[in-house]
Amino acid sequence: MKSAFVAALLLASTAAIAATPFEPADIYRISMTDAVEVSPDGGHVLFTRMQFDIQTDRRVTEWWVAKVTAKGLDKRLLIGAQAGASGAVWAPDGKRIAYVAPFAGKPQIWMMDVEQGVGTPITSGSVAPRSLAWSPDGSRIAFTARVEATTPAIAGMPAKPAGATWAPEPRVISDYSWRTNDGGWIKAGADHLFVVAASGGAPTQLTKGDADQIAGAASWSPDGQSLVYPAEVRPDNDRTTNESDLYRISASGGTPERLTDIDGSEREAKLSPDGRWLAWIGSTRTTKFYSQPALFVRKLAGGQPVNLTATLDRPVSGYDWTKDGRSLNVAYGDAGLIKVAAIPATGGPVRVVVPAVGGTRLYLPSSGGDWSVAGDTHAFTTVEADRPAALGVMKGGKLVGKIDFNEQWRAGKTIGQMERLTWKAPDGLTIEGWLQYPPNFDPAKKYPVALEIHGGPNGDYGPYFSVTHQLYAAAGYVVLWSNPRGSTGYGERFSNGITPEYGGEYPGPDHDDLMAGVDEVLKRPWADANNQFIGGGSGGGVLTTYAIGKTDRFNAAAALRPVTDWSIQALTSDLAATTLTNWVVGNPWDNRDLYWRRSTFSLVGKVKTPTLLITGEADYRTPIAQTEAYYQALKVRGVPAMMVRLPEANHGMGRPSQWLQSNLAVINWYNRFRKN
């Protein structure tokens, strides 16, 4: 007995000694749940396990199914990563799933009996299905797909001889919107709504037209006779931001019926179980920075819509009708978290049913994640401070199980503590933030402080595990991140605190919120005022380049994919309409002084801070020309500067290795200017 006890102590001691801080290669060792789908009867949960494959340096996804039992969750692998499956949805019978995966070189719809675990393609056409939706009787599947058209060409060109080697064909562009950050160059054609029999066969195209006819997923009526969906088909709609309307069309095709004509965005339409009420997530059109999404209901036959979340004053991200149609389960952002609450269909008090849904961005601690409900079974991605999100399942308001693929990995790691803190901005507004401490933190020592700023600017951070912040902390930095005004989840007025209608500007008061946060951290005895660093991406890059134009308090800065010139942003970004309507209202040639004042490039002549700039060469959200100009200006002035360009990477910063390179480049840059 004594020898066994000693052996156990030795094993525990060995494990403790073997534990290591987070390291770059861990990105290929961890995994995360990032999609969940509860079966119609609430007895099973379909969920993903997402990993980064070190051989291909790409994201790969497995699909698992968990049986919800009295003892917890019983899981098994359903679809391996090699299948390349995505968008899996349960059939109404709870026995089958449909999903999209490659077949014969093209994405197709596959069908699988979950018990048997064998998938079979049911389509083989030329279109690539997405956003699958089962009919109520399980006999059909609706989907969205792009019907491609002939690419415009230069007329009069001679024929290309057989076997000749010519230059690539030119891209002939005549549309207002011609490329997107996520999809690259927009192919000629239009998005349409289709229906296909669950047994397979040729799909039926329901919508017609040369321009996009659907902007999202469709939802079936309870009787299976029609579908409702959002569309952006108003004249000059590509020049208008935040504008879509709801339509209904017969499941056999025909002329769509317009259901809403509100100036703003109506999306994610769903009919009540009795088919009498229409619900949707909507936001009004505005010239403010932010229009907060809310949940609306209205009789399908017509009438005034009712905003069910008006008093909640929080952004709605998803919802579902309850089976009896008397209430809706609503997911919304609240102070860095996503929560799920039950709200009566006629309006009334909000009752929280899932207190926290975990973010699944992984690289950064952004909120989001996924959630699904059927009956009293709720499945969701969990909130984790020391590891990526797991699967959580609640039944009857109680947690009945959790599946965490990272337990063994976590046992071998030393992860520092995370702490929530608040402070007062110069005008008295309360700001929330978090600190990530290094492993084995010793409060008797001095530590450098690294401020990391989220993008958006209408986005948010929360108390989540983050690859970026773990790497910074493992390198010895205490990392501060926060939600300055402009962030979502604190009310519409807070989110618009950077808009002129509320006395703000961007960048402006949000910068003051951030500097107050750094000052608050520096009050702590372990914080080293001689070692302050600042960085952030996208909107965080804006605020980073703004801050170093206002102060030289920071030893070094890292601006990732920043906007430095609003004129260039407005006319080269894939968000041209948003920039010109909401972010810097008016045209650059009419409002030149405003565009220049709001551009951080106007402050570059004052910058003394050594600055690192990192942007993807295929970033069409904040195109790299702005990074190049800012970098060159710093070099002209003799300010220490470095530019890291990520080939083929878009605004999402590319593949896993490119994220690691961007993180390590920042750490190396900070270390270079860190004082001993």
PDB file of N, CA and C in Angstrom, residues 537-626:
ATOM      1  N   GLY A 537      -5.873  44.164 -34.319  1.00  0.00           N
ATOM      2  CA  GLY A 537      -6.124  43.903 -35.722  1.00  0.00           C
ATOM      3  C   GLY A 537      -7.388  44.548 -36.226  1.00  0.00           C
ATOM      4  N   SER A 538      -7.380  44.946 -37.500  1.00  0.00           N
ATOM      5  CA  SER A 538      -8.533  45.554 -38.151  1.00  0.00           C
ATOM      6  C   SER A 538      -8.890  46.848 -37.425  1.00  0.00           C
ATOM      7  N   GLY A 539     -10.085  46.904 -36.780  1.00  0.00           N
ATOM      8  CA  GLY A 539     -10.399  48.089 -35.988  1.00  0.00           C
ATOM      9  C   GLY A 539      -9.388  48.297 -34.878  1.00  0.00           C
ATOM     10  N   GLY A 540      -8.804  47.200 -34.377  1.00  0.00           N
ATOM     11  CA  GLY A 540      -7.735  47.314 -33.390  1.00  0.00           C
ATOM     12  C   GLY A 540      -6.480  47.913 -33.988  1.00  0.00           C
ATOM     13  N   GLY A 541      -6.276  47.678 -35.306  1.00  0.00           N
ATOM     14  CA  GLY A 541      -5.156  48.308 -36.007  1.00  0.00           C
ATOM     15  C   GLY A 541      -5.378  49.795 -36.179  1.00  0.00           C
ATOM     16  N   VAL A 542      -6.646  50.181 -36.388  1.00  0.00           N
ATOM     17  CA  VAL A 542      -6.983  51.611 -36.456  1.00  0.00           C
ATOM     18  C   VAL A 542      -6.598  52.288 -35.153  1.00  0.00           C
ATOM     19  N   LEU A 543      -7.050  51.706 -34.031  1.00  0.00           N
ATOM     20  CA  LEU A 543      -6.806  52.331 -32.725  1.00  0.00           C
ATOM     21  C   LEU A 543      -5.334  52.277 -32.332  1.00  0.00           C
ATOM     22  N   THR A 544      -4.616  51.257 -32.800  1.00  0.00           N
ATOM     23  CA  THR A 544      -3.181  51.199 -32.524  1.00  0.00           C
ATOM     24  C   THR A 544      -2.455  52.338 -33.222  1.00  0.00           C
ATOM     25  N   THR A 545      -2.725  52.535 -34.516  1.00  0.00           N
ATOM     26  CA  THR A 545      -2.046  53.617 -35.245  1.00  0.00           C
ATOM     27  C   THR A 545      -2.524  54.990 -34.782  1.00  0.00           C
ATOM     28  N   TYR A 546      -3.739  55.065 -34.263  1.00  0.00           N
ATOM     29  CA  TYR A 546      -4.229  56.329 -33.691  1.00  0.00           C
ATOM     30  C   TYR A 546      -3.487  56.635 -32.391  1.00  0.00           C
ATOM     31  N   ALA A 547      -3.347  55.626 -31.526  1.00  0.00           N
ATOM     32  CA  ALA A 547      -2.715  55.829 -30.223  1.00  0.00           C
ATOM     33  C   ALA A 547      -1.265  56.271 -30.354  1.00  0.00           C
ATOM     34  N   ILE A 548      -0.512  55.637 -31.269  1.00  0.00           N
ATOM     35  CA  ILE A 548       0.909  56.003 -31.365  1.00  0.00           C
ATOM     36  C   ILE A 548       1.093  57.355 -32.050  1.00  0.00           C
ATOM     37  N   GLY A 549       0.021  57.874 -32.674  1.00  0.00           N
ATOM     38  CA  GLY A 549       0.065  59.241 -33.183  1.00  0.00           C
ATOM     39  C   GLY A 549      -0.273  60.256 -32.118  1.00  0.00           C
ATOM     40  N   LYS A 550      -0.822  59.772 -30.984  1.00  0.00           N
ATOM     41  CA  LYS A 550      -1.217  60.654 -29.884  1.00  0.00           C
ATOM     42  C   LYS A 550      -0.248  60.612 -28.709  1.00  0.00           C
ATOM     43  N   THR A 551       0.481  59.505 -28.567  1.00  0.00           N
ATOM     44  CA  THR A 551       1.360  59.344 -27.411  1.00  0.00           C
ATOM     45  C   THR A 551       2.571  58.508 -27.785  1.00  0.00           C
ATOM     46  N   ASP A 552       3.660  58.707 -27.045  1.00  0.00           N
ATOM     47  CA  ASP A 552       4.835  57.859 -27.229  1.00  0.00           C
ATOM     48  C   ASP A 552       5.107  57.032 -25.970  1.00  0.00           C
ATOM     49  N   ARG A 553       4.028  56.728 -25.223  1.00  0.00           N
ATOM     50  CA  ARG A 553       4.168  55.976 -23.972  1.00  0.00           C
ATOM     51  C   ARG A 553       4.531  54.508 -24.205  1.00  0.00           C
ATOM     52  N   PHE A 554       4.265  53.993 -25.404  1.00  0.00           N
ATOM     53  CA  PHE A 554       4.462  52.570 -25.658  1.00  0.00           C
ATOM     54  C   PHE A 554       5.853  52.290 -26.215  1.00  0.00           C
ATOM     55  N   ASN A 555       6.458  51.203 -25.727  1.00  0.00           N
ATOM     56  CA  ASN A 555       7.787  50.809 -26.209  1.00  0.00           C
ATOM     57  C   ASN A 555       7.744  50.400 -27.673  1.00  0.00           C
ATOM     58  N   ALA A 556       6.658  49.720 -28.073  1.00  0.00           N
ATOM     59  CA  ALA A 556       6.509  49.255 -29.453  1.00  0.00           C
ATOM     60  C   ALA A 556       5.035  48.998 -29.722  1.00  0.00           C
ATOM     61  N   ALA A 557       4.696  48.972 -31.004  1.00  0.00           N
ATOM     62  CA  ALA A 557       3.314  48.764 -31.429  1.00  0.00           C
ATOM     63  C   ALA A 557       3.261  47.728 -32.536  1.00  0.00           C
ATOM     64  N   ALA A 558       2.110  47.049 -32.637  1.00  0.00           N
ATOM     65  CA  ALA A 558       1.875  46.087 -33.717  1.00  0.00           C
ATOM     66  C   ALA A 558       0.478  46.325 -34.264  1.00  0.00           C
ATOM     67  N   ALA A 559       0.397  46.827 -35.497  1.00  0.00           N
ATOM     68  CA  ALA A 559      -0.891  47.087 -36.145  1.00  0.00           C
ATOM     69  C   ALA A 559      -1.120  46.032 -37.220  1.00  0.00           C
ATOM     70  N   LEU A 560      -2.113  45.171 -37.011  1.00  0.00           N
ATOM     71  CA  LEU A 560      -2.429  44.111 -37.953  1.00  0.00           C
ATOM     72  C   LEU A 560      -3.625  44.535 -38.801  1.00  0.00           C
ATOM     73  N   ARG A 561      -3.496  44.402 -40.124  1.00  0.00           N
ATOM     74  CA  ARG A 561      -4.537  44.733 -41.101  1.00  0.00           C
ATOM     75  C   ARG A 561      -5.288  46.017 -40.759  1.00  0.00           C
ATOM     76  N   PRO A 562      -4.565  47.134 -40.597  1.00  0.00           N
ATOM     77  CA  PRO A 562      -5.216  48.373 -40.170  1.00  0.00           C
ATOM     78  C   PRO A 562      -5.847  49.158 -41.313  1.00  0.00           C
ATOM     79  N   VAL A 563      -6.767  50.053 -40.961  1.00  0.00           N
ATOM     80  CA  VAL A 563      -7.210  51.125 -41.850  1.00  0.00           C
ATOM     81  C   VAL A 563      -6.404  52.354 -41.452  1.00  0.00           C
ATOM     82  N   THR A 564      -5.654  52.908 -42.383  1.00  0.00           N
ATOM     83  CA  THR A 564      -4.872  54.113 -42.094  1.00  0.00           C
ATOM     84  C   THR A 564      -5.308  55.301 -42.938  1.00  0.00           C
ATOM     85  N   ASP A 565      -6.047  55.035 -44.031  1.00  0.00           N
ATOM     86  CA  ASP A 565      -6.513  56.108 -44.916  1.00  0.00           C
ATOM     87  C   ASP A 565      -7.947  55.781 -45.334  1.00  0.00           C
ATOM     88  N   TRP A 566      -8.914  56.567 -44.824  1.00  0.00           N
ATOM     89  CA  TRP A 566     -10.312  56.260 -45.071  1.00  0.00           C
ATOM     90  C   TRP A 566     -10.718  56.475 -46.529  1.00  0.00           C
ATOM     91  N   SER A 567     -10.031  57.333 -47.245  1.00  0.00           N
ATOM     92  CA  SER A 567     -10.343  57.495 -48.671  1.00  0.00           C
ATOM     93  C   SER A 567     -10.039  56.212 -49.432  1.00  0.00           C
ATOM     94  N   ILE A 568      -8.875  55.628 -49.165  1.00  0.00           N
ATOM     95  CA  ILE A 568      -8.501  54.374 -49.820  1.00  0.00           C
ATOM     96  C   ILE A 568      -9.417  53.248 -49.353  1.00  0.00           C
ATOM     97  N   GLN A 569      -9.737  53.228 -48.047  1.00  0.00           N
ATOM     98  CA  GLN A 569     -10.633  52.201 -47.517  1.00  0.00           C
ATOM     99  C   GLN A 569     -12.000  52.254 -48.198  1.00  0.00           C
ATOM    100  N   ALA A 570     -12.534  53.450 -48.354  1.00  0.00           N
ATOM    101  CA  ALA A 570     -13.871  53.610 -48.914  1.00  0.00           C
ATOM    102  C   ALA A 570     -13.953  53.135 -50.358  1.00  0.00           C
ATOM    103  N   LEU A 571     -12.856  53.250 -51.102  1.00  0.00           N
ATOM    104  CA  LEU A 571     -12.910  52.996 -52.542  1.00  0.00           C
ATOM    105  C   LEU A 571     -12.213  51.708 -52.983  1.00  0.00           C
ATOM    106  N   THR A 572     -11.611  50.973 -52.046  1.00  0.00           N
ATOM    107  CA  THR A 572     -10.976  49.697 -52.407  1.00  0.00           C
ATOM    108  C   THR A 572     -11.460  48.525 -51.567  1.00  0.00           C
ATOM    109  N   SER A 573     -12.095  48.785 -50.430  1.00  0.00           N
ATOM    110  CA  SER A 573     -12.557  47.709 -49.557  1.00  0.00           C
ATOM    111  C   SER A 573     -13.802  47.045 -50.114  1.00  0.00           C
ATOM    112  N   ASP A 574     -14.063  45.809 -49.690  1.00  0.00           N
ATOM    113  CA  ASP A 574     -15.310  45.147 -50.066  1.00  0.00           C
ATOM    114  C   ASP A 574     -16.492  45.674 -49.255  1.00  0.00           C
ATOM    115  N   LEU A 575     -16.229  46.627 -48.361  1.00  0.00           N
ATOM    116  CA  LEU A 575     -17.290  47.266 -47.574  1.00  0.00           C
ATOM    117  C   LEU A 575     -17.436  48.732 -47.972  1.00  0.00           C
ATOM    118  N   ALA A 576     -17.369  49.008 -49.261  1.00  0.00           N
ATOM    119  CA  ALA A 576     -17.449  50.398 -49.722  1.00  0.00           C
ATOM    120  C   ALA A 576     -18.740  51.064 -49.272  1.00  0.00           C
ATOM    121  N   ALA A 577     -19.876  50.391 -49.433  1.00  0.00           N
ATOM    122  CA  ALA A 577     -21.159  50.992 -49.073  1.00  0.00           C
ATOM    123  C   ALA A 577     -21.231  51.291 -47.585  1.00  0.00           C
ATOM    124  N   THR A 578     -20.723  50.379 -46.765  1.00  0.00           N
ATOM    125  CA  THR A 578     -20.733  50.595 -45.313  1.00  0.00           C
ATOM    126  C   THR A 578     -19.853  51.768 -44.934  1.00  0.00           C
ATOM    127  N   THR A 579     -18.673  51.850 -45.524  1.00  0.00           N
ATOM    128  CA  THR A 579     -17.753  52.944 -45.220  1.00  0.00           C
ATOM    129  C   THR A 579     -18.370  54.287 -45.574  1.00  0.00           C
ATOM    130  N   LEU A 580     -18.958  54.375 -46.753  1.00  0.00           N
ATOM    131  CA  LEU A 580     -19.493  55.647 -47.236  1.00  0.00           C
ATOM    132  C   LEU A 580     -20.805  56.034 -46.546  1.00  0.00           C
ATOM    133  N   THR A 581     -21.520  55.057 -45.998  1.00  0.00           N
ATOM    134  CA  THR A 581     -22.814  55.332 -45.377  1.00  0.00           C
ATOM    135  C   THR A 581     -22.731  55.463 -43.865  1.00  0.00           C
ATOM    136  N   ASN A 582     -21.898  54.622 -43.234  1.00  0.00           N
ATOM    137  CA  ASN A 582     -21.903  54.550 -41.776  1.00  0.00           C
ATOM    138  C   ASN A 582     -20.604  54.984 -41.110  1.00  0.00           C
ATOM    139  N   TRP A 583     -19.481  54.706 -41.732  1.00  0.00           N
ATOM    140  CA  TRP A 583     -18.217  54.904 -41.028  1.00  0.00           C
ATOM    141  C   TRP A 583     -17.629  56.295 -41.234  1.00  0.00           C
ATOM    142  N   VAL A 584     -17.646  56.787 -42.459  1.00  0.00           N
ATOM    143  CA  VAL A 584     -17.233  58.170 -42.733  1.00  0.00           C
ATOM    144  C   VAL A 584     -18.238  58.694 -43.752  1.00  0.00           C
ATOM    145  N   VAL A 585     -19.318  59.268 -43.273  1.00  0.00           N
ATOM    146  CA  VAL A 585     -20.462  59.578 -44.139  1.00  0.00           C
ATOM    147  C   VAL A 585     -20.090  60.570 -45.232  1.00  0.00           C
ATOM    148  N   GLY A 586     -20.499  60.255 -46.469  1.00  0.00           N
ATOM    149  CA  GLY A 586     -20.228  61.128 -47.610  1.00  0.00           C
ATOM    150  C   GLY A 586     -19.064  60.632 -48.436  1.00  0.00           C
ATOM    151  N   ASN A 587     -18.826  61.282 -49.568  1.00  0.00           N
ATOM    152  CA  ASN A 587     -17.762  60.883 -50.486  1.00  0.00           C
ATOM    153  C   ASN A 587     -16.447  61.577 -50.150  1.00  0.00           C
ATOM    154  N   PRO A 588     -15.327  60.907 -50.378  1.00  0.00           N
ATOM    155  CA  PRO A 588     -14.023  61.517 -50.060  1.00  0.00           C
ATOM    156  C   PRO A 588     -13.781  62.822 -50.799  1.00  0.00           C
ATOM    157  N   TRP A 589     -14.261  62.941 -52.028  1.00  0.00           N
ATOM    158  CA  TRP A 589     -14.016  64.168 -52.790  1.00  0.00           C
ATOM    159  C   TRP A 589     -14.902  65.327 -52.338  1.00  0.00           C
ATOM    160  N   ASP A 590     -15.975  65.001 -51.612  1.00  0.00           N
ATOM    161  CA  ASP A 590     -16.829  66.054 -51.071  1.00  0.00           C
ATOM    162  C   ASP A 590     -16.470  66.412 -49.634  1.00  0.00           C
ATOM    163  N   ASN A 591     -15.961  65.435 -48.907  1.00  0.00           N
ATOM    164  CA  ASN A 591     -15.649  65.621 -47.479  1.00  0.00           C
ATOM    165  C   ASN A 591     -14.171  65.313 -47.214  1.00  0.00           C
ATOM    166  N   ARG A 592     -13.317  65.919 -48.013  1.00  0.00           N
ATOM    167  CA  ARG A 592     -11.890  65.612 -47.938  1.00  0.00           C
ATOM    168  C   ARG A 592     -11.309  65.849 -46.549  1.00  0.00           C
ATOM    169  N   ASP A 593     -11.680  66.970 -45.914  1.00  0.00           N
ATOM    170  CA  ASP A 593     -11.127  67.289 -44.599  1.00  0.00           C
ATOM    171  C   ASP A 593     -11.541  66.267 -43.548  1.00  0.00           C
ATOM    172  N   LEU A 594     -12.810  65.817 -43.608  1.00  0.00           N
ATOM    173  CA  LEU A 594     -13.283  64.816 -42.653  1.00  0.00           C
ATOM    174  C   LEU A 594     -12.539  63.500 -42.839  1.00  0.00           C
ATOM    175  N   TYR A 595     -12.398  63.064 -44.063  1.00  0.00           N
ATOM    176  CA  TYR A 595     -11.695  61.810 -44.340  1.00  0.00           C
ATOM    177  C   TYR A 595     -10.246  61.877 -43.863  1.00  0.00           C
ATOM    178  N   TRP A 596      -9.606  63.001 -44.085  1.00  0.00           N
ATOM    179  CA  TRP A 596      -8.209  63.138 -43.672  1.00  0.00           C
ATOM    180  C   TRP A 596      -8.087  63.175 -42.155  1.00  0.00           C
ATOM    181  N   ARG A 597      -8.978  63.917 -41.497  1.00  0.00           N
ATOM    182  CA  ARG A 597      -8.913  64.015 -40.040  1.00  0.00           C
ATOM    183  C   ARG A 597      -9.142  62.659 -39.381  1.00  0.00           C
ATOM    184  N   ARG A 598     -10.027  61.881 -39.964  1.00  0.00           N
ATOM    185  CA  ARG A 598     -10.341  60.578 -39.381  1.00  0.00           C
ATOM    186  C   ARG A 598      -9.289  59.519 -39.723  1.00  0.00           C
ATOM    187  N   SER A 599      -8.425  59.784 -40.661  1.00  0.00           N
ATOM    188  CA  SER A 599      -7.397  58.821 -41.076  1.00  0.00           C
ATOM    189  C   SER A 599      -6.191  58.913 -40.153  1.00  0.00           C
ATOM    190  N   THR A 600      -5.748  57.776 -39.640  1.00  0.00           N
ATOM    191  CA  THR A 600      -4.579  57.790 -38.759  1.00  0.00           C
ATOM    192  C   THR A 600      -3.306  58.143 -39.527  1.00  0.00           C
ATOM    193  N   PHE A 601      -3.358  58.058 -40.840  1.00  0.00           N
ATOM    194  CA  PHE A 601      -2.209  58.476 -41.648  1.00  0.00           C
ATOM    195  C   PHE A 601      -1.919  59.968 -41.442  1.00  0.00           C
ATOM    196  N   SER A 602      -2.939  60.744 -41.050  1.00  0.00           N
ATOM    197  CA  SER A 602      -2.738  62.177 -40.804  1.00  0.00           C
ATOM    198  C   SER A 602      -1.854  62.422 -39.593  1.00  0.00           C
ATOM    199  N   LEU A 603      -1.677  61.391 -38.738  1.00  0.00           N
ATOM    200  CA  LEU A 603      -0.861  61.517 -37.527  1.00  0.00           C
ATOM    201  C   LEU A 603       0.512  60.888 -37.682  1.00  0.00           C
ATOM    202  N   VAL A 604       0.802  60.304 -38.839  1.00  0.00           N
ATOM    203  CA  VAL A 604       2.039  59.539 -38.971  1.00  0.00           C
ATOM    204  C   VAL A 604       3.272  60.414 -38.783  1.00  0.00           C
ATOM    205  N   GLY A 605       3.160  61.711 -39.051  1.00  0.00           N
ATOM    206  CA  GLY A 605       4.298  62.611 -38.860  1.00  0.00           C
ATOM    207  C   GLY A 605       4.679  62.807 -37.410  1.00  0.00           C
ATOM    208  N   LYS A 606       3.811  62.387 -36.483  1.00  0.00           N
ATOM    209  CA  LYS A 606       4.091  62.531 -35.052  1.00  0.00           C
ATOM    210  C   LYS A 606       4.559  61.228 -34.407  1.00  0.00           C
ATOM    211  N   VAL A 607       4.522  60.136 -35.143  1.00  0.00           N
ATOM    212  CA  VAL A 607       4.809  58.825 -34.559  1.00  0.00           C
ATOM    213  C   VAL A 607       6.294  58.670 -34.259  1.00  0.00           C
ATOM    214  N   LYS A 608       6.585  58.223 -33.038  1.00  0.00           N
ATOM    215  CA  LYS A 608       7.944  57.894 -32.628  1.00  0.00           C
ATOM    216  C   LYS A 608       8.068  56.418 -32.245  1.00  0.00           C
ATOM    217  N   THR A 609       6.952  55.751 -32.069  1.00  0.00           N
ATOM    218  CA  THR A 609       6.923  54.380 -31.566  1.00  0.00           C
ATOM    219  C   THR A 609       7.350  53.377 -32.635  1.00  0.00           C
ATOM    220  N   PRO A 610       8.297  52.492 -32.352  1.00  0.00           N
ATOM    221  CA  PRO A 610       8.648  51.420 -33.292  1.00  0.00           C
ATOM    222  C   PRO A 610       7.405  50.596 -33.621  1.00  0.00           C
ATOM    223  N   THR A 611       7.129  50.423 -34.911  1.00  0.00           N
ATOM    224  CA  THR A 611       5.841  49.858 -35.317  1.00  0.00           C
ATOM    225  C   THR A 611       6.001  48.702 -36.292  1.00  0.00           C
ATOM    226  N   LEU A 612       5.318  47.605 -35.977  1.00  0.00           N
ATOM    227  CA  LEU A 612       5.232  46.437 -36.841  1.00  0.00           C
ATOM    228  C   LEU A 612       3.865  46.450 -37.514  1.00  0.00           C
ATOM    229  N   LEU A 613       3.831  46.189 -38.823  1.00  0.00           N
ATOM    230  CA  LEU A 613       2.577  46.110 -39.569  1.00  0.00           C
ATOM    231  C   LEU A 613       2.462  44.751 -40.233  1.00  0.00           C
ATOM    232  N   ILE A 614       1.286  44.122 -40.091  1.00  0.00           N
ATOM    233  CA  ILE A 614       1.065  42.783 -40.661  1.00  0.00           C
ATOM    234  C   ILE A 614      -0.280  42.768 -41.378  1.00  0.00           C
ATOM    235  N   THR A 615      -0.267  42.362 -42.654  1.00  0.00           N
ATOM    236  CA  THR A 615      -1.509  42.293 -43.433  1.00  0.00           C
ATOM    237  C   THR A 615      -1.389  41.195 -44.481  1.00  0.00           C
ATOM    238  N   GLY A 616      -2.514  40.550 -44.769  1.00  0.00           N
ATOM    239  CA  GLY A 616      -2.555  39.548 -45.833  1.00  0.00           C
ATOM    240  C   GLY A 616      -2.561  40.211 -47.199  1.00  0.00           C
ATOM    241  N   GLU A 617      -1.867  39.618 -48.150  1.00  0.00           N
ATOM    242  CA  GLU A 617      -1.796  40.203 -49.489  1.00  0.00           C
ATOM    243  C   GLU A 617      -3.114  40.061 -50.254  1.00  0.00           C
ATOM    244  N   ALA A 618      -4.024  39.185 -49.782  1.00  0.00           N
ATOM    245  CA  ALA A 618      -5.346  39.049 -50.401  1.00  0.00           C
ATOM    246  C   ALA A 618      -6.434  39.582 -49.474  1.00  0.00           C
ATOM    247  N   ASP A 619      -6.061  40.536 -48.628  1.00  0.00           N
ATOM    248  CA  ASP A 619      -7.024  41.167 -47.722  1.00  0.00           C
ATOM    249  C   ASP A 619      -7.804  42.217 -48.498  1.00  0.00           C
ATOM    250  N   TYR A 620      -9.089  41.957 -48.742  1.00  0.00           N
ATOM    251  CA  TYR A 620      -9.930  42.914 -49.451  1.00  0.00           C
ATOM    252  C   TYR A 620     -10.854  43.669 -48.503  1.00  0.00           C
ATOM    253  N   ARG A 621     -10.728  43.415 -47.210  1.00  0.00           N
ATOM    254  CA  ARG A 621     -11.488  44.160 -46.212  1.00  0.00           C
ATOM    255  C   ARG A 621     -10.746  45.447 -45.828  1.00  0.00           C
ATOM    256  N   THR A 622      -9.468  45.335 -45.546  1.00  0.00           N
ATOM    257  CA  THR A 622      -8.606  46.500 -45.309  1.00  0.00           C
ATOM    258  C   THR A 622      -7.379  46.327 -46.207  1.00  0.00           C
ATOM    259  N   PRO A 623      -7.511  46.621 -47.477  1.00  0.00           N
ATOM    260  CA  PRO A 623      -6.482  46.280 -48.462  1.00  0.00           C
ATOM    261  C   PRO A 623      -5.083  46.769 -48.082  1.00  0.00           C
ATOM    262  N   ILE A 624      -4.099  45.977 -48.488  1.00  0.00           N
ATOM    263  CA  ILE A 624      -2.729  46.128 -48.006  1.00  0.00           C
ATOM    264  C   ILE A 624      -2.073  47.438 -48.438  1.00  0.00           C
ATOM    265  N   ALA A 625      -2.632  48.145 -49.420  1.00  0.00           N
ATOM    266  CA  ALA A 625      -2.037  49.428 -49.832  1.00  0.00           C
ATOM    267  C   ALA A 625      -1.930  50.397 -48.663  1.00  0.00           C
ATOM    268  N   GLN A 626      -2.885  50.328 -47.727  1.00  0.00           N
ATOM    269  CA  GLN A 626      -2.845  51.224 -46.574  1.00  0.00           C
ATOM    270  C   GLN A 626      -1.682  50.875 -45.643  1.00  0.00           C
TER     271      GLN A 626
END
